[in-house]
Coordinates of C-alpha atoms in Angstrom, one line a residue:
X1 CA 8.5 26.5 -33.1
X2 CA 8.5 28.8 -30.3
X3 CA 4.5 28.1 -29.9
X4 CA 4.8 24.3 -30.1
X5 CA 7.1 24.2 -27.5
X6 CA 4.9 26.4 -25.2
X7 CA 1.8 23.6 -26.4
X8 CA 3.7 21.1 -25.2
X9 CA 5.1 22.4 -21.9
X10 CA 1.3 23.3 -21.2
X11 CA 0.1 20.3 -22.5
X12 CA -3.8 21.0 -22.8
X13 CA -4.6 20.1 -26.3
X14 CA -7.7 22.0 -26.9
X15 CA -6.7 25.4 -25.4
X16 CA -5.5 28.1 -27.5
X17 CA -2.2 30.1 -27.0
X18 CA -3.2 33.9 -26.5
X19 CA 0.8 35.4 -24.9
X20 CA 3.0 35.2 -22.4
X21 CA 4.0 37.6 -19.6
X22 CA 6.0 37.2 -16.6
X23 CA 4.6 39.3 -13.5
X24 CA 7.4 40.2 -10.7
X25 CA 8.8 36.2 -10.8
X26 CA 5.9 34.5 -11.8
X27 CA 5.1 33.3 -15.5
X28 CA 1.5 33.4 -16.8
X29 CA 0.3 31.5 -20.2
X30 CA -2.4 33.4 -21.1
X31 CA -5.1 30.7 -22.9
X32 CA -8.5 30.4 -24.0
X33 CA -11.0 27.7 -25.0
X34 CA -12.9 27.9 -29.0
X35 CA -15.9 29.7 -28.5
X36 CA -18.7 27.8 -27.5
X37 CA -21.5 27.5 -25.7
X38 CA -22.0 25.7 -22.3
X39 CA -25.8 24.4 -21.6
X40 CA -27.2 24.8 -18.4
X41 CA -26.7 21.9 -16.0
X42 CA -30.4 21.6 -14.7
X43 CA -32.6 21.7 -18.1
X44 CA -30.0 21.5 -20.8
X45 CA -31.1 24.6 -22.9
X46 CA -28.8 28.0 -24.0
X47 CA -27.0 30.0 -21.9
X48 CA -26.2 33.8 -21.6
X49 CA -23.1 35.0 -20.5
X50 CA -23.6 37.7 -17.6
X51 CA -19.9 38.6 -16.4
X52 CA -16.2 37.3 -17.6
X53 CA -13.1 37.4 -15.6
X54 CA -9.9 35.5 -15.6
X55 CA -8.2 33.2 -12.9
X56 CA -5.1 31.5 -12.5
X57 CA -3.9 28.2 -11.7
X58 CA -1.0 26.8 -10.9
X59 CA 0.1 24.5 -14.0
X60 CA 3.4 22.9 -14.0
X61 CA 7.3 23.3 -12.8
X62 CA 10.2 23.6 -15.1
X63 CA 13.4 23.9 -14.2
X64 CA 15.2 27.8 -14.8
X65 CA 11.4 29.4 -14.5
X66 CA 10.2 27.7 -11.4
X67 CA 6.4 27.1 -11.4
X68 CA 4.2 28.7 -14.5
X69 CA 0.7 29.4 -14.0
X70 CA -2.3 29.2 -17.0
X71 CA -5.3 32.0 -16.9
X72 CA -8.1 31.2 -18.5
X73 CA -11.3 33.5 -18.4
X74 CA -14.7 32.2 -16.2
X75 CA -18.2 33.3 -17.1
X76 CA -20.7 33.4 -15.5
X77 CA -23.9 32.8 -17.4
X78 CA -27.5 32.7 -17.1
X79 CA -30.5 30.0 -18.5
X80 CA -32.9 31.7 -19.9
X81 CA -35.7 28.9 -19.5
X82 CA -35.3 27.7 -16.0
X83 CA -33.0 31.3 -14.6
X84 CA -30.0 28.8 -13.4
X85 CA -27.1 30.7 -12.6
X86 CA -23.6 29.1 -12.7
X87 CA -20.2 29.5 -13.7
X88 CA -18.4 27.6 -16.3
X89 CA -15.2 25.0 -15.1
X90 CA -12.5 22.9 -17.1
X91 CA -12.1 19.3 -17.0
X92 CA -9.5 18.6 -14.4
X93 CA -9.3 22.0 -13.1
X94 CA -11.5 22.6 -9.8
X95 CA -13.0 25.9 -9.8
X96 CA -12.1 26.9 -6.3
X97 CA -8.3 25.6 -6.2
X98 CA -5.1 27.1 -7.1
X99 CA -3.5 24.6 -8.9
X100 CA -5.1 22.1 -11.7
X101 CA -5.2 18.1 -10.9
X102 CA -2.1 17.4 -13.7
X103 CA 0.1 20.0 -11.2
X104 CA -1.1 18.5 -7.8
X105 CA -0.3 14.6 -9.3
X106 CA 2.7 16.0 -10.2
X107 CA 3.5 17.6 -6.4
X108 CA 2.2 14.1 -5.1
X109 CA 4.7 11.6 -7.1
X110 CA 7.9 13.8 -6.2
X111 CA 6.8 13.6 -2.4
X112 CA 7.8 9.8 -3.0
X113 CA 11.2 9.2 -2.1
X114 CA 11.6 12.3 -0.4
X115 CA 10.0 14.4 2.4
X116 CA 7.1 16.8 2.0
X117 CA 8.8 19.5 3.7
X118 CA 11.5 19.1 1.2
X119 CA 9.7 19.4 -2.0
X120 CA 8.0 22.1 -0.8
X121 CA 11.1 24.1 -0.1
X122 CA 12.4 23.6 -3.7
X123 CA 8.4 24.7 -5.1
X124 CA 8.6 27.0 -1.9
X125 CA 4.7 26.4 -1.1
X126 CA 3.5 26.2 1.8
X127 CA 4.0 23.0 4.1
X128 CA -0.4 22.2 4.6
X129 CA -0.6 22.4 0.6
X130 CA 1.6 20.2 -0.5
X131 CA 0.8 17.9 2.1
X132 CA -3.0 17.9 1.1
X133 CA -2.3 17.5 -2.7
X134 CA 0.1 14.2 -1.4
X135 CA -2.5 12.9 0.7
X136 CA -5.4 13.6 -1.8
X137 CA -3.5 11.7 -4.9
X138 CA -1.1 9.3 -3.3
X139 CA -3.5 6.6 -3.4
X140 CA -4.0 6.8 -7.0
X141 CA -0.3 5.5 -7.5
X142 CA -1.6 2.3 -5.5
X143 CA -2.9 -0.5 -7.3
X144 CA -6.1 -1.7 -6.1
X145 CA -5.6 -5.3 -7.6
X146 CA -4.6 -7.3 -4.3
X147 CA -4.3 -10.8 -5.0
X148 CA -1.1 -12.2 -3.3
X149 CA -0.5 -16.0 -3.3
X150 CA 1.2 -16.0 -0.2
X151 CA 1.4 -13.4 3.0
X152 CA 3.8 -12.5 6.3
X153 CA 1.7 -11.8 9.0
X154 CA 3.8 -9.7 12.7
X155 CA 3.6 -7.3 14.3
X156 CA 5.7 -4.0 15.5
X157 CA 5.9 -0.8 17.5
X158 CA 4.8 1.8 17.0
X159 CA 5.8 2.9 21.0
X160 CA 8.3 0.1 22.4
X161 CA 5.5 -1.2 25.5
X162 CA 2.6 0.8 24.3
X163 CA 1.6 0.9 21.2
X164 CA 1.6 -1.6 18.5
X165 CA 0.6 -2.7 14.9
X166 CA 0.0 -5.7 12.8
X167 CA 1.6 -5.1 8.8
X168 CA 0.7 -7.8 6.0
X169 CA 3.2 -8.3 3.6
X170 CA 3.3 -9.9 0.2
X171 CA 6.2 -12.9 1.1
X172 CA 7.1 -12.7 -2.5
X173 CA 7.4 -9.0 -3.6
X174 CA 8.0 -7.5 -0.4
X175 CA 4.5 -5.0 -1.2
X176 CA 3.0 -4.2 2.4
X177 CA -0.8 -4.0 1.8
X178 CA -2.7 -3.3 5.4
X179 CA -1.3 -1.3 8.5
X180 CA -3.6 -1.9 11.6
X181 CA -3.3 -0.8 15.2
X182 CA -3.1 -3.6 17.8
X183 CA -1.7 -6.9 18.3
X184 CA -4.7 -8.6 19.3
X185 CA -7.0 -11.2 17.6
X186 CA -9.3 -8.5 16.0
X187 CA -6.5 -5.8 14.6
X188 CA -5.1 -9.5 13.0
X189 CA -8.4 -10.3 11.5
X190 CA -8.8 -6.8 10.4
X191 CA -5.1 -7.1 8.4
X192 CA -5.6 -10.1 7.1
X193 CA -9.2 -9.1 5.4
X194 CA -7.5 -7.2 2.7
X195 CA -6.3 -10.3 1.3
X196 CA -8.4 -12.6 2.1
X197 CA -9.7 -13.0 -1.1
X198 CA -6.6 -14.9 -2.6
X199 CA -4.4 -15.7 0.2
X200 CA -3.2 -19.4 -0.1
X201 CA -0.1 -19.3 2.3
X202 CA 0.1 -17.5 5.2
X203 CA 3.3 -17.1 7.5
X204 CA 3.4 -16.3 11.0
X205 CA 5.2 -16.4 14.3
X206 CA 4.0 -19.4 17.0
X207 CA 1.5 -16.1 18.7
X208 CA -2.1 -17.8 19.7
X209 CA -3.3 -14.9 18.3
X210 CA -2.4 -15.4 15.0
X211 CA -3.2 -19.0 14.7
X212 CA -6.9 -18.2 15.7
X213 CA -7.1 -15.0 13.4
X214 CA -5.5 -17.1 10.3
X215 CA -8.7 -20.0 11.1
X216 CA -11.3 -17.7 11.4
X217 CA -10.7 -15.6 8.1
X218 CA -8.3 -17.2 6.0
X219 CA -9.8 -20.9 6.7
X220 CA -8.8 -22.8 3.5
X221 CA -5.3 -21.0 3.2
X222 CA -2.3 -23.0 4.7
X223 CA -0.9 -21.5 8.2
X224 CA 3.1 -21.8 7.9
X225 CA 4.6 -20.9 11.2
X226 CA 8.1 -18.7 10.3
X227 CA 11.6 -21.5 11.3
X228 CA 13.7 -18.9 12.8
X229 CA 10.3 -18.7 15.6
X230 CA 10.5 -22.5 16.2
X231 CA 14.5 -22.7 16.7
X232 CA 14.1 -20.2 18.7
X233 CA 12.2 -21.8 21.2
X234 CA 15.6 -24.1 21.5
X235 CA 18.5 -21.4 21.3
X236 CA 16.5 -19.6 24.2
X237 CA 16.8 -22.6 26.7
X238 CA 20.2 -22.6 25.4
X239 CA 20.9 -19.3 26.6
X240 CA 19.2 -19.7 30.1
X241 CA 21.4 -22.3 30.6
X242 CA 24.4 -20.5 29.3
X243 CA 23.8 -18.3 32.0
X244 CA 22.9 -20.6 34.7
X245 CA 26.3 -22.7 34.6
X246 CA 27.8 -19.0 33.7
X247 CA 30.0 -20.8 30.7
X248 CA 32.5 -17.7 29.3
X249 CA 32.4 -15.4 32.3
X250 CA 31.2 -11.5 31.6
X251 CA 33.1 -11.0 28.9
X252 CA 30.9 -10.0 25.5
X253 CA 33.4 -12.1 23.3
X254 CA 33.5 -15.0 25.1
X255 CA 29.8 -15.0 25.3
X256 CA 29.3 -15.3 21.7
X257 CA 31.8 -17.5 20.9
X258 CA 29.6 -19.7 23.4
X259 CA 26.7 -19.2 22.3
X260 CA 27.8 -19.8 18.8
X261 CA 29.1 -23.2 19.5
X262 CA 25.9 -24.0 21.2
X263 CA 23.5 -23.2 18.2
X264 CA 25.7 -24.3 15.2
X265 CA 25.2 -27.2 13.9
X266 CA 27.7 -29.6 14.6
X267 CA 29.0 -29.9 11.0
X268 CA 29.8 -26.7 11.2
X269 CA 31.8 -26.8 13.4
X270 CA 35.7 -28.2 13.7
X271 CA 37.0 -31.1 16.1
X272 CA 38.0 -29.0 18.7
X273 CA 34.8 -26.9 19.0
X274 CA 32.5 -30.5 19.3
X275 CA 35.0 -31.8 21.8
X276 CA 34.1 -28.7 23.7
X277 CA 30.1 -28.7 23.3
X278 CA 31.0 -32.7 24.6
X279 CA 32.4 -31.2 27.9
X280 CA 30.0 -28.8 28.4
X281 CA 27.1 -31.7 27.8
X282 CA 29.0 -33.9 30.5
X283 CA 29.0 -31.1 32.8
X284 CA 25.0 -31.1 33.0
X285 CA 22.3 -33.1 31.5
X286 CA 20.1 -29.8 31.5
X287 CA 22.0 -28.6 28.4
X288 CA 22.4 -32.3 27.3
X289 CA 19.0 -32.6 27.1
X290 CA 18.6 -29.5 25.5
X291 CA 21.2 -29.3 22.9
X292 CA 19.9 -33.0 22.0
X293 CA 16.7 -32.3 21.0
X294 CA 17.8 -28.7 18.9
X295 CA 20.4 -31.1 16.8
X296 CA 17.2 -33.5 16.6
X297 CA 14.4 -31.0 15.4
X298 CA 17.1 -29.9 12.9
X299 CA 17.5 -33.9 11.3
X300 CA 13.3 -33.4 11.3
X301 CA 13.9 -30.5 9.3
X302 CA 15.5 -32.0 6.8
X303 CA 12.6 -33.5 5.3
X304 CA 11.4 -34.0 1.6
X305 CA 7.4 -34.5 1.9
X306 CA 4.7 -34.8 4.2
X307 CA 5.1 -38.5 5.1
X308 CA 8.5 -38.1 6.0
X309 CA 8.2 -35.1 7.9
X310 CA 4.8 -36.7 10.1
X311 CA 6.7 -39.7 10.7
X312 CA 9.8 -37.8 11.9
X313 CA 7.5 -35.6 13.8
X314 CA 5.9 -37.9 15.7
X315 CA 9.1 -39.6 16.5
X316 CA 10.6 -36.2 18.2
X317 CA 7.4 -35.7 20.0
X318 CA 7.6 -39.1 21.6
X319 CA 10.6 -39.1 22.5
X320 CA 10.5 -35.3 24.4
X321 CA 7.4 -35.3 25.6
X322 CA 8.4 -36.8 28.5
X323 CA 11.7 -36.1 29.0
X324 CA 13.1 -34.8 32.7
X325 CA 14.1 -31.5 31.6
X326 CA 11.2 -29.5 32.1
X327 CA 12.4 -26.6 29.2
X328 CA 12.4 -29.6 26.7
X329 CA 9.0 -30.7 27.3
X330 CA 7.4 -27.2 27.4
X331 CA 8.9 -27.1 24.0
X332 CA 7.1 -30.6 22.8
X333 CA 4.0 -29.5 24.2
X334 CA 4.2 -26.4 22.2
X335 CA 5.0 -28.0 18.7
X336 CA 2.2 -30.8 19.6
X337 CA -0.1 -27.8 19.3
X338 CA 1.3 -26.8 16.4
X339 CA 1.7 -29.9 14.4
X340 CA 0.0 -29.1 11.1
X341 CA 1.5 -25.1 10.8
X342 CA 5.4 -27.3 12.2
X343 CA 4.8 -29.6 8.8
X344 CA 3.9 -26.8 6.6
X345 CA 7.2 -24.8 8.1
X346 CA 9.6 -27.7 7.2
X347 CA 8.1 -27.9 3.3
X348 CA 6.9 -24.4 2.6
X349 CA 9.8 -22.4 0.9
X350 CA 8.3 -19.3 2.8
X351 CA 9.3 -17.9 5.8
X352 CA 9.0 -14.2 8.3
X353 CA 12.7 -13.3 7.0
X354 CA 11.4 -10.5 4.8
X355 CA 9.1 -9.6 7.0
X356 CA 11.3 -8.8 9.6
X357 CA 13.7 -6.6 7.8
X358 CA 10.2 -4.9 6.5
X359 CA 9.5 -4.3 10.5
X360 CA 12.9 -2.1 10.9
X361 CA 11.8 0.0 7.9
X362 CA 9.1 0.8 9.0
X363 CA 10.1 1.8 12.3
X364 CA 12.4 4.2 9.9
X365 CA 9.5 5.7 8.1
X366 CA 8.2 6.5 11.7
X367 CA 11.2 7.7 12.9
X368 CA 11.8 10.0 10.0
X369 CA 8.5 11.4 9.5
X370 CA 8.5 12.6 13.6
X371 CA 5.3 10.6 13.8
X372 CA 2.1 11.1 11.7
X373 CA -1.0 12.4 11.8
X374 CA -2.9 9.4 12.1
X375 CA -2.9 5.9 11.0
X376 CA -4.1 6.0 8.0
X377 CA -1.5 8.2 6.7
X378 CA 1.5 6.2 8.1
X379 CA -0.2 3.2 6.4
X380 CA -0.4 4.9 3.2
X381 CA 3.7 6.6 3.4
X382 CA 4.7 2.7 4.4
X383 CA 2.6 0.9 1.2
X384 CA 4.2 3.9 -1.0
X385 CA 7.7 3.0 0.5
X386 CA 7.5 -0.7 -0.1
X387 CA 5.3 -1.0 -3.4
X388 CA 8.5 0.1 -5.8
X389 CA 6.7 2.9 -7.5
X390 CA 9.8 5.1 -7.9

């Protein structure tokens, strides 16, 4: 009973059991292999054993004896045909570490969801080692099948100003696949080239960039530009003129309530609040003009299919194109740009939502790891984070 326990705590089914000692705190299973013997490498003929001597490895962790090593004895032998001289090795064992591939995997998956420097302060091994092993088998855990249906394309900081990356996300798992550095038209194209393959929908903000990156590589999938990008467009003329007729003085809760009442929609709101939006429009045909066309592109938004949406559309871009408020028809000329990826926004059921709150945890994988060594390795700790392995 004693012995099959020990087989399967080791679990190497072909070794044999020879003892056990403990050494100062450290346990050893003493094993060895049926006798055999290994061919040489180069011509494939017998082999004579010249010297034998025994090394240890670093095996598994249990939980009252800490980490338990396995010793197992290496020859070195001799061909007698061609004179090749070699040592013998185990499968999954490298001959030159201190630890076998089953014990670094196992280092590697209970880095996830914690820190490195934690787990090795519980194995207490050093910081580099367990680093290496995470870095060497992480990607294993990663599946290499990336075929998402539909992507969220933006970008972060990696240094507010200075430094930033582009992230691809799967819209519908929430899985991050590609982490590249810049914010340009190349580090987009370089993103979106993981998932190229597949990609039918892809969702973005109104950036040039990314419209010409999403043409060039991902021709044939369907560019949806993210809703909350578009109304923005509207609530930020709102604002500057929030602040231009200086409507609920300095005070911060008067200046939400305000700007509350200007974004809502109006059946949202009660008689009192509209009568008040009235006032304010009376006041100054700036935010008339405004306000008019946001409660507008919100009726276009409620369409069911593509006719109705075009037909809409077109209707809101004639009738703002040339409207006397300047802010109003910069916004038309933007979403006459835009028509097709404006169309696909008002039908697609996808949007940047997810993608957004993705953003802010990533800046918290950045900001808890004190920065990283490289990009490659803060790409890897984020797909990890986000791919639900635990």
């Amino acid at each position: 009973m004693y012995s099959q326990f020990i087989k399967e705590l080791i679990d190497l089914p072909d070794v044999l059991i020879q003892k056990v000692r403990k050494e100062e705190e450290r346990w050893i299973f003493e094993l060895s292999l049926p006798e055999q013997c290994p061919l040489c490498p180069v011509c494939l003929k017998r082999t004579i054993k010249m010297t034998c001597k025994k090394k240890q490895w670093m095996h598994g962790y249990a939980q009252r004896i800490g980490i338990f090593w396995i010793e197992l004895p290496v020859e070195r032998r001799r061909c007698g045909t061609c004179g090749m001289t070699f040592s013998t090795s185990y499968p999954a064992i490298a001959p030159r570490s201190v630890a076998t591939d089953a014990f670094q995997q196992w280092v590697a998956q209970s880095c996830i969801g914690t820190s490195i420097q934690a787990v090795a302060r519980m194995l207490k091994l050093p910081y580099t080692t367990v680093e290496r092993w995470f870095y060497t088998h992480a990607p294993s855990f990663l599946s290499n099948e990336i075929q998402p249906k539909a992507v969220c394309v933006d970008e972060f900081a990696f240094r507010k100003g200075h430094d930033y990356g582009v992230a691809i996300m799967d819209a519908e798992t929430g899985e991050v696949y590609a982490i590249e550095a810049g914010k340009n038209e190349e580090a987009i194209g370089r993103a979106l080239a993981h998932v190229s393959g597949s990609v039918q929908y892809v969702v973005s903000d109104l950036a040039p960039a990314m419209k010409k990156a999403i043409q060039g590589i991902c021709p044939e999938a369907t560019h949806v530009v993210d809703y909350f990008h578009v109304i923005q467009l509207f609530t930020d003329a709102l604002e500057r003129c929030r602040k231009y007729l200086d409507k609920g003085g300095k005070k911060h809760g008067n200046v939400r309530y305000v700007c509350r009442l200007l974004s809502q929609c109006p059946e949202k709101l009660i008689e009192e609040e509209r009568q008040i939006v009235r006032e304010w429009c009376n006041e100054s045909d700036y935010l008339k003009s405004v306000y008019q066309s946001l409660q507008h592109f919100r009726y276009v938004s409620k369409s069911k299919d593509v006719q109705q949406a075009k037909r809409r559309l077109e209707a809101w871009i004639h009738r703002y194109s040339f409207c006397p408020c300047s802010v109003v028809r910069a916004i038309a000329k933007s979403l006459v740009k835009r028509t097709d990826e404006i169309i696909s926004c008002i039908l697609s059921p996808y949007s940047n939502g997810k993608m957004e709150g993705t953003n802010n945890k990533i800046k918290l994988i950045k900001r808890r790891g004190y920065g990283y060594r490289n990009i490659q390795r803060f790409a890897l700790r984020v797909r990890l984070e986000t791919a639900n392995i635990l």
